[in-house]
CSV table of C-alpha atoms and ligand atoms in Angstrom, one decimal:
chain,number,residue,atom,x,y,z
A,1,UNK,CA,81.8,2.8,39.9
A,2,UNK,CA,85.1,3.6,39.1
A,3,UNK,CA,85.7,4.2,35.4
A,4,UNK,CA,89.4,3.2,34.0
A,5,UNK,CA,90.7,4.8,31.2
A,6,UNK,CA,92.7,2.1,28.8
A,7,UNK,CA,95.5,3.4,27.1
A,8,UNK,CA,94.9,0.6,24.2
A,9,UNK,CA,91.4,2.4,23.4
A,10,UNK,CA,92.8,5.5,22.6
A,11,UNK,CA,95.3,3.5,20.8
A,12,UNK,CA,92.7,2.1,18.4
A,13,UNK,CA,90.9,5.3,17.7
A,14,UNK,CA,94.5,6.5,16.4
A,15,UNK,CA,95.6,3.7,14.6
A,16,UNK,CA,91.8,3.9,12.7
A,17,UNK,CA,92.7,7.2,11.8
A,18,UNK,CA,96.0,6.8,10.9
A,19,UNK,CA,95.3,3.9,8.5
A,20,UNK,CA,93.3,6.4,6.4
A,21,UNK,CA,95.5,9.0,6.5
A,22,UNK,CA,99.2,7.5,6.3
A,23,UNK,CA,101.0,11.0,7.1
A,24,UNK,CA,101.1,12.0,10.8
A,25,UNK,CA,99.8,15.4,11.2
A,26,UNK,CA,102.0,17.7,13.8
A,27,UNK,CA,99.2,20.3,14.3
A,28,UNK,CA,95.3,19.9,15.1
A,29,UNK,CA,92.8,22.3,14.8
A,30,UNK,CA,89.7,22.2,17.1
A,31,UNK,CA,86.9,25.0,15.4
A,32,UNK,CA,84.7,26.8,17.7
A,33,UNK,CA,80.9,27.5,16.9
A,34,UNK,CA,80.4,29.2,13.6
A,35,UNK,CA,84.3,29.3,13.3
A,36,UNK,CA,84.3,26.8,10.2
A,37,UNK,CA,85.4,28.7,6.8
A,38,UNK,CA,89.2,27.5,7.7
A,39,UNK,CA,87.8,24.0,6.3
A,40,UNK,CA,87.2,25.3,2.8
A,41,UNK,CA,91.2,26.2,2.7
A,42,UNK,CA,92.1,22.4,3.2
A,43,UNK,CA,93.6,20.8,0.0
A,44,UNK,CA,94.0,17.3,-0.7
A,45,UNK,CA,91.1,16.7,2.2
A,46,UNK,CA,90.5,13.1,3.6
A,47,UNK,CA,87.0,13.3,5.8
A,48,UNK,CA,86.7,10.5,8.5
A,49,UNK,CA,83.3,10.9,10.4
A,50,UNK,CA,83.8,10.7,14.2
A,51,UNK,CA,81.0,7.9,14.6
A,52,UNK,CA,83.5,5.6,12.3
A,53,UNK,CA,86.2,5.7,14.9
A,54,UNK,CA,86.3,3.0,17.1
A,55,UNK,CA,86.0,4.2,21.0
A,56,UNK,CA,85.6,7.6,19.9
A,57,UNK,CA,82.8,10.3,21.4
A,58,UNK,CA,79.2,9.6,20.0
A,59,UNK,CA,78.1,13.0,19.0
A,60,UNK,CA,74.8,14.3,20.5
A,61,UNK,CA,74.0,16.6,17.6
A,62,UNK,CA,72.7,14.2,15.0
A,63,UNK,CA,72.3,16.4,12.0
A,64,UNK,CA,76.0,17.8,12.5
A,65,UNK,CA,77.6,14.5,13.6
A,66,UNK,CA,81.3,16.1,13.5
A,67,UNK,CA,84.4,14.8,11.6
A,68,UNK,CA,88.2,14.7,11.2
A,69,UNK,CA,89.2,16.6,8.2
A,70,UNK,CA,92.9,15.7,7.4
A,71,UNK,CA,95.0,17.6,4.7
A,72,UNK,CA,97.2,20.6,3.8
A,73,UNK,CA,97.1,23.8,5.0
A,74,UNK,CA,99.4,26.9,4.1
A,75,UNK,CA,101.6,23.8,2.9
A,76,UNK,CA,101.9,21.6,6.3
A,77,UNK,CA,99.6,18.4,6.9
A,78,UNK,CA,97.1,19.2,9.5
A,79,UNK,CA,93.8,17.7,11.3
A,80,UNK,CA,91.0,19.5,12.0
A,81,UNK,CA,88.1,18.6,14.5
A,82,UNK,CA,84.7,20.2,12.5
A,83,UNK,CA,82.8,19.9,16.0
A,84,UNK,CA,84.0,19.5,19.7
A,85,UNK,CA,82.3,17.9,22.6
A,86,UNK,CA,81.1,19.8,25.3
A,87,UNK,CA,80.2,19.1,29.1
A,88,UNK,CA,76.5,20.3,29.1
A,89,UNK,CA,75.9,17.7,26.2
A,90,UNK,CA,76.5,15.0,29.1
A,91,UNK,CA,79.8,13.8,28.7
A,92,UNK,CA,81.8,13.0,31.8
A,93,UNK,CA,84.6,15.3,32.0
A,94,UNK,CA,86.9,12.1,31.9
A,95,UNK,CA,85.0,11.2,28.7
A,96,UNK,CA,86.3,14.7,27.1
A,97,UNK,CA,89.9,13.7,27.3
A,98,UNK,CA,89.3,11.1,24.5
A,99,UNK,CA,89.8,13.9,21.5
A,100,UNK,CA,93.1,15.3,22.3
A,101,UNK,CA,94.7,12.1,23.7
A,102,UNK,CA,93.7,10.5,20.3
A,103,UNK,CA,95.1,13.9,18.3
A,104,UNK,CA,98.5,12.8,20.6
A,105,UNK,CA,98.6,9.7,19.2
A,106,UNK,CA,98.3,10.7,15.8
A,107,UNK,CA,101.4,12.6,16.4
A,108,UNK,CA,100.0,15.9,17.0
A,109,UNK,CA,102.4,18.2,19.0
A,110,UNK,CA,101.0,21.5,18.3
A,111,UNK,CA,97.0,22.1,19.4
A,112,UNK,CA,94.9,25.3,17.9
A,113,UNK,CA,92.1,26.1,19.8
A,114,UNK,CA,89.1,28.5,18.6
A,115,UNK,CA,86.0,29.1,20.4
A,116,UNK,CA,83.0,31.6,20.5
A,117,UNK,CA,83.3,33.5,24.2
A,118,UNK,CA,81.6,36.5,26.3
A,119,UNK,CA,83.2,39.5,26.9
A,120,UNK,CA,83.6,40.4,30.2
A,121,UNK,CA,86.7,42.8,30.1
A,122,UNK,CA,85.5,46.0,29.5
A,123,UNK,CA,87.9,46.7,26.6
A,124,UNK,CA,86.4,43.6,24.8
A,125,UNK,CA,84.0,44.3,22.1
A,126,UNK,CA,81.9,41.8,20.1
A,127,UNK,CA,83.9,40.8,17.2
A,128,UNK,CA,87.2,40.8,18.9
A,129,UNK,CA,89.5,38.0,18.7
A,130,UNK,CA,91.5,37.3,21.8
A,131,UNK,CA,94.4,35.5,22.7
A,132,UNK,CA,93.8,33.4,25.8
A,133,UNK,CA,96.9,33.7,28.1
A,134,UNK,CA,95.4,31.7,30.7
A,135,UNK,CA,92.2,30.4,32.5
A,136,UNK,CA,90.2,30.0,35.5
A,137,UNK,CA,88.5,26.7,36.3
A,138,UNK,CA,86.3,26.7,39.4
A,139,UNK,CA,83.9,24.0,37.8
A,140,UNK,CA,85.9,21.9,39.9
A,141,UNK,CA,86.6,19.1,37.2
A,142,UNK,CA,89.0,17.6,35.5
A,143,UNK,CA,89.2,15.7,32.2
A,144,UNK,CA,92.6,13.8,33.5
A,145,UNK,CA,90.9,12.4,37.0
A,146,UNK,CA,91.1,9.0,37.4
A,147,UNK,CA,94.3,6.6,36.7
A,148,UNK,CA,96.9,8.3,35.2
A,149,UNK,CA,98.1,7.0,31.7
A,150,UNK,CA,101.9,7.0,32.1
A,151,UNK,CA,102.1,6.9,28.3
A,152,UNK,CA,100.9,10.3,28.1
A,153,UNK,CA,102.1,11.9,31.1
A,154,UNK,CA,102.8,12.3,34.5
A,155,UNK,CA,100.2,11.8,37.6
A,156,UNK,CA,100.9,15.7,38.4
A,157,UNK,CA,101.7,18.6,35.8
A,158,UNK,CA,102.0,21.6,35.8
A,159,UNK,CA,99.7,24.3,33.9
A,160,UNK,CA,101.4,27.6,34.4
A,161,UNK,CA,102.6,27.6,30.8
A,162,UNK,CA,100.2,25.8,29.2
A,163,UNK,CA,99.0,28.5,26.6
A,164,UNK,CA,102.3,28.5,25.1
A,165,UNK,CA,104.5,31.8,25.0
A,166,UNK,CA,106.2,31.2,21.8
A,167,UNK,CA,103.0,30.6,20.0
A,168,UNK,CA,101.1,33.7,21.7
A,169,UNK,CA,104.2,35.7,20.1
A,170,UNK,CA,103.7,34.3,16.8
A,171,UNK,CA,99.9,35.1,16.5
A,172,UNK,CA,100.4,38.6,17.7
A,173,UNK,CA,103.3,39.3,14.8
A,174,UNK,CA,100.9,37.5,12.3
A,175,UNK,CA,97.7,39.4,13.3
A,176,UNK,CA,99.9,43.1,13.0
A,177,UNK,CA,101.2,41.5,9.5
A,178,UNK,CA,97.8,41.1,8.5
A,179,UNK,CA,96.9,44.5,9.6
A,180,UNK,CA,95.0,44.3,13.5
A,181,UNK,CA,95.8,43.5,16.7
A,182,UNK,CA,94.8,40.9,19.4
A,183,UNK,CA,93.0,41.3,22.1
A,184,UNK,CA,94.7,38.8,25.4
A,185,UNK,CA,93.1,38.0,28.5
A,186,UNK,CA,91.9,35.2,30.9
A,187,UNK,CA,89.1,32.6,29.9
A,188,UNK,CA,87.1,31.8,32.8
A,189,UNK,CA,85.3,28.2,32.2
A,190,UNK,CA,81.6,27.8,33.2
A,191,UNK,CA,79.8,24.5,32.8
A,192,UNK,CA,76.8,25.9,31.0
A,193,UNK,CA,74.5,25.5,29.1
A,194,UNK,CA,73.0,28.4,30.5
A,195,UNK,CA,74.6,31.8,30.2
A,196,UNK,CA,75.8,33.7,33.5
A,197,UNK,CA,73.9,35.6,36.3
A,198,UNK,CA,75.1,39.0,36.1
A,199,UNK,CA,76.0,38.8,39.6
A,200,UNK,CA,78.0,35.7,38.4
A,201,UNK,CA,79.8,38.1,35.9
A,202,UNK,CA,80.9,40.7,38.1
A,203,UNK,CA,82.2,38.1,40.6
A,204,UNK,CA,84.2,36.7,37.3
A,205,UNK,CA,85.5,40.1,36.9
A,206,UNK,CA,86.9,40.7,40.2
A,207,UNK,CA,88.8,37.2,40.0
A,208,UNK,CA,90.4,38.4,36.6
A,209,UNK,CA,88.3,36.6,34.1
A,210,UNK,CA,88.1,38.6,30.7
A,211,UNK,CA,85.9,36.2,28.6
A,212,UNK,CA,83.6,33.1,29.6
A,213,UNK,CA,82.8,30.3,27.7
A,214,UNK,CA,81.7,26.7,28.2
A,215,UNK,CA,84.3,24.8,26.1
A,216,UNK,CA,88.1,24.5,25.3
A,217,UNK,CA,89.4,24.0,29.2
A,218,UNK,CA,89.1,20.1,28.6
A,219,UNK,CA,90.9,20.3,25.9
A,220,UNK,CA,93.8,22.6,27.2
A,221,UNK,CA,94.1,20.9,30.3
A,222,UNK,CA,94.5,17.3,28.4
A,223,UNK,CA,96.9,19.0,25.9
A,224,UNK,CA,99.0,20.1,28.9
A,225,UNK,CA,99.1,16.7,30.7
A,226,UNK,CA,100.4,15.2,27.0
A,227,UNK,CA,102.7,17.9,26.9
A,228,UNK,CA,101.4,19.6,23.7
A,229,UNK,CA,101.8,23.2,22.7
A,230,UNK,CA,98.4,25.4,23.1
A,231,UNK,CA,97.3,28.1,21.0
A,232,UNK,CA,94.1,29.1,22.3
A,233,UNK,CA,91.8,31.6,20.6
A,234,UNK,CA,88.4,33.1,21.7
A,235,UNK,CA,85.8,35.4,19.6
A,236,UNK,CA,84.1,37.2,22.0
A,237,UNK,CA,80.7,36.8,20.2
A,238,UNK,CA,78.6,38.9,22.6
A,239,UNK,CA,79.0,40.8,25.8
A,240,UNK,CA,78.3,39.5,29.2
A,241,UNK,CA,75.3,39.6,31.1
A,242,UNK,CA,75.7,42.5,32.9
A,243,UNK,CA,76.7,44.7,29.9
A,244,UNK,CA,73.1,44.0,28.1
A,245,UNK,CA,70.0,44.4,28.5
A,246,UNK,CA,68.7,41.0,27.0
A,247,UNK,CA,71.4,38.3,27.5
A,248,UNK,CA,69.7,35.5,25.0
A,249,UNK,CA,72.9,34.4,22.9
A,250,UNK,CA,71.2,35.0,20.0
A,251,UNK,CA,74.1,36.6,18.4
A,252,UNK,CA,76.6,34.1,18.9
A,253,UNK,CA,76.8,32.3,15.9
A,254,UNK,CA,76.2,35.0,13.5
A,255,UNK,CA,79.4,37.2,15.2
A,256,UNK,CA,81.3,34.2,15.0
A,257,UNK,CA,80.7,33.7,11.4
A,258,UNK,CA,81.5,37.2,10.6
A,259,UNK,CA,84.9,37.1,12.1
A,260,UNK,CA,85.5,33.5,10.8
A,261,UNK,CA,87.2,35.0,7.7
A,262,UNK,CA,89.1,37.0,9.5
A,263,UNK,CA,90.4,34.3,12.2
A,264,UNK,CA,91.0,31.9,9.3
A,265,UNK,CA,93.4,33.9,7.6
A,266,UNK,CA,95.1,34.5,10.7
A,267,UNK,CA,95.3,30.8,11.4
A,268,UNK,CA,96.6,29.9,7.9
A,269,UNK,CA,99.4,32.5,8.6
A,270,UNK,CA,100.4,31.3,11.7
A,271,UNK,CA,100.6,27.4,10.4
A,272,UNK,CA,102.4,28.7,7.4
A,273,UNK,CA,105.0,30.5,9.9
A,274,UNK,CA,105.2,27.4,12.1
A,275,UNK,CA,106.8,25.7,9.3
A,276,UNK,CA,109.5,28.0,8.7
B,1,HPA,N1,79.0,32.7,28.3
B,1,HPA,C1,79.3,31.6,27.9
B,1,HPA,N2,79.6,30.9,26.9
B,1,HPA,C2,79.6,31.4,26.0
B,1,HPA,C3,79.3,32.9,25.7
B,1,HPA,C4,78.7,33.7,27.0
B,1,HPA,O1,78.6,34.8,27.2
B,1,HPA,N3,79.4,33.6,24.7
B,1,HPA,C5,79.6,32.5,23.8
B,1,HPA,N4,79.8,31.3,24.3
């Protein structure tokens, strides 16, 4: 059975949120694993649980169901998603378009994404913050498959400038002002939930992948469809499976938490500069 995307359903979700927040945020931030400290800095917060939003995705983690947090960050109105949705949790790829389409209908034009990723590039080490300059999607899946919603964008759309150069330059400059440099690389998407085999990693490196992860792609591809500017950053939380003895992922959350304050300062600075 062909499942249809229905514009009015996204609109209903967005209207529910707008009713509560009243002001259209221009910037949305989706936070990756362990990278939540930014939320402490949001002022005049309004919180909306995902589960209360009509037609929105239902979280698979009962004790951390996720919410939208709207408020002011560095003097600008932003909306954050505290938890993202992954393919490995069981959603269909087209369902994973939902968060970004809803954010677009809230008025969001700039999307900032963070994630935890494995470091494939030999110059990348756990703790590095890396700008995503491009991605490789060999999973054969797309969130924008199915009937096209013209309200968001064209049936066929380019993704060669998905990771906005202006935002990347701003991020690089902001990091230097804060006293560090960002690495830059290509994000290779894998469906997970298993980590990669060493042979897969060696193949990915040959293909040009610098970082590997199980998220973000659905969001950037949907943002490309509805003409949002994207800034995506990975925190390298671990060496890829060919660079270490035991690849069990145990350090992912701890390293992300350690780097989280640095990433928070960077995002705050970027958001501030965006307003100037
Ligand atoms: N592989 C895939 N996803 C990840 C990794 C990894 O090494 N680290 C954090 N997320």
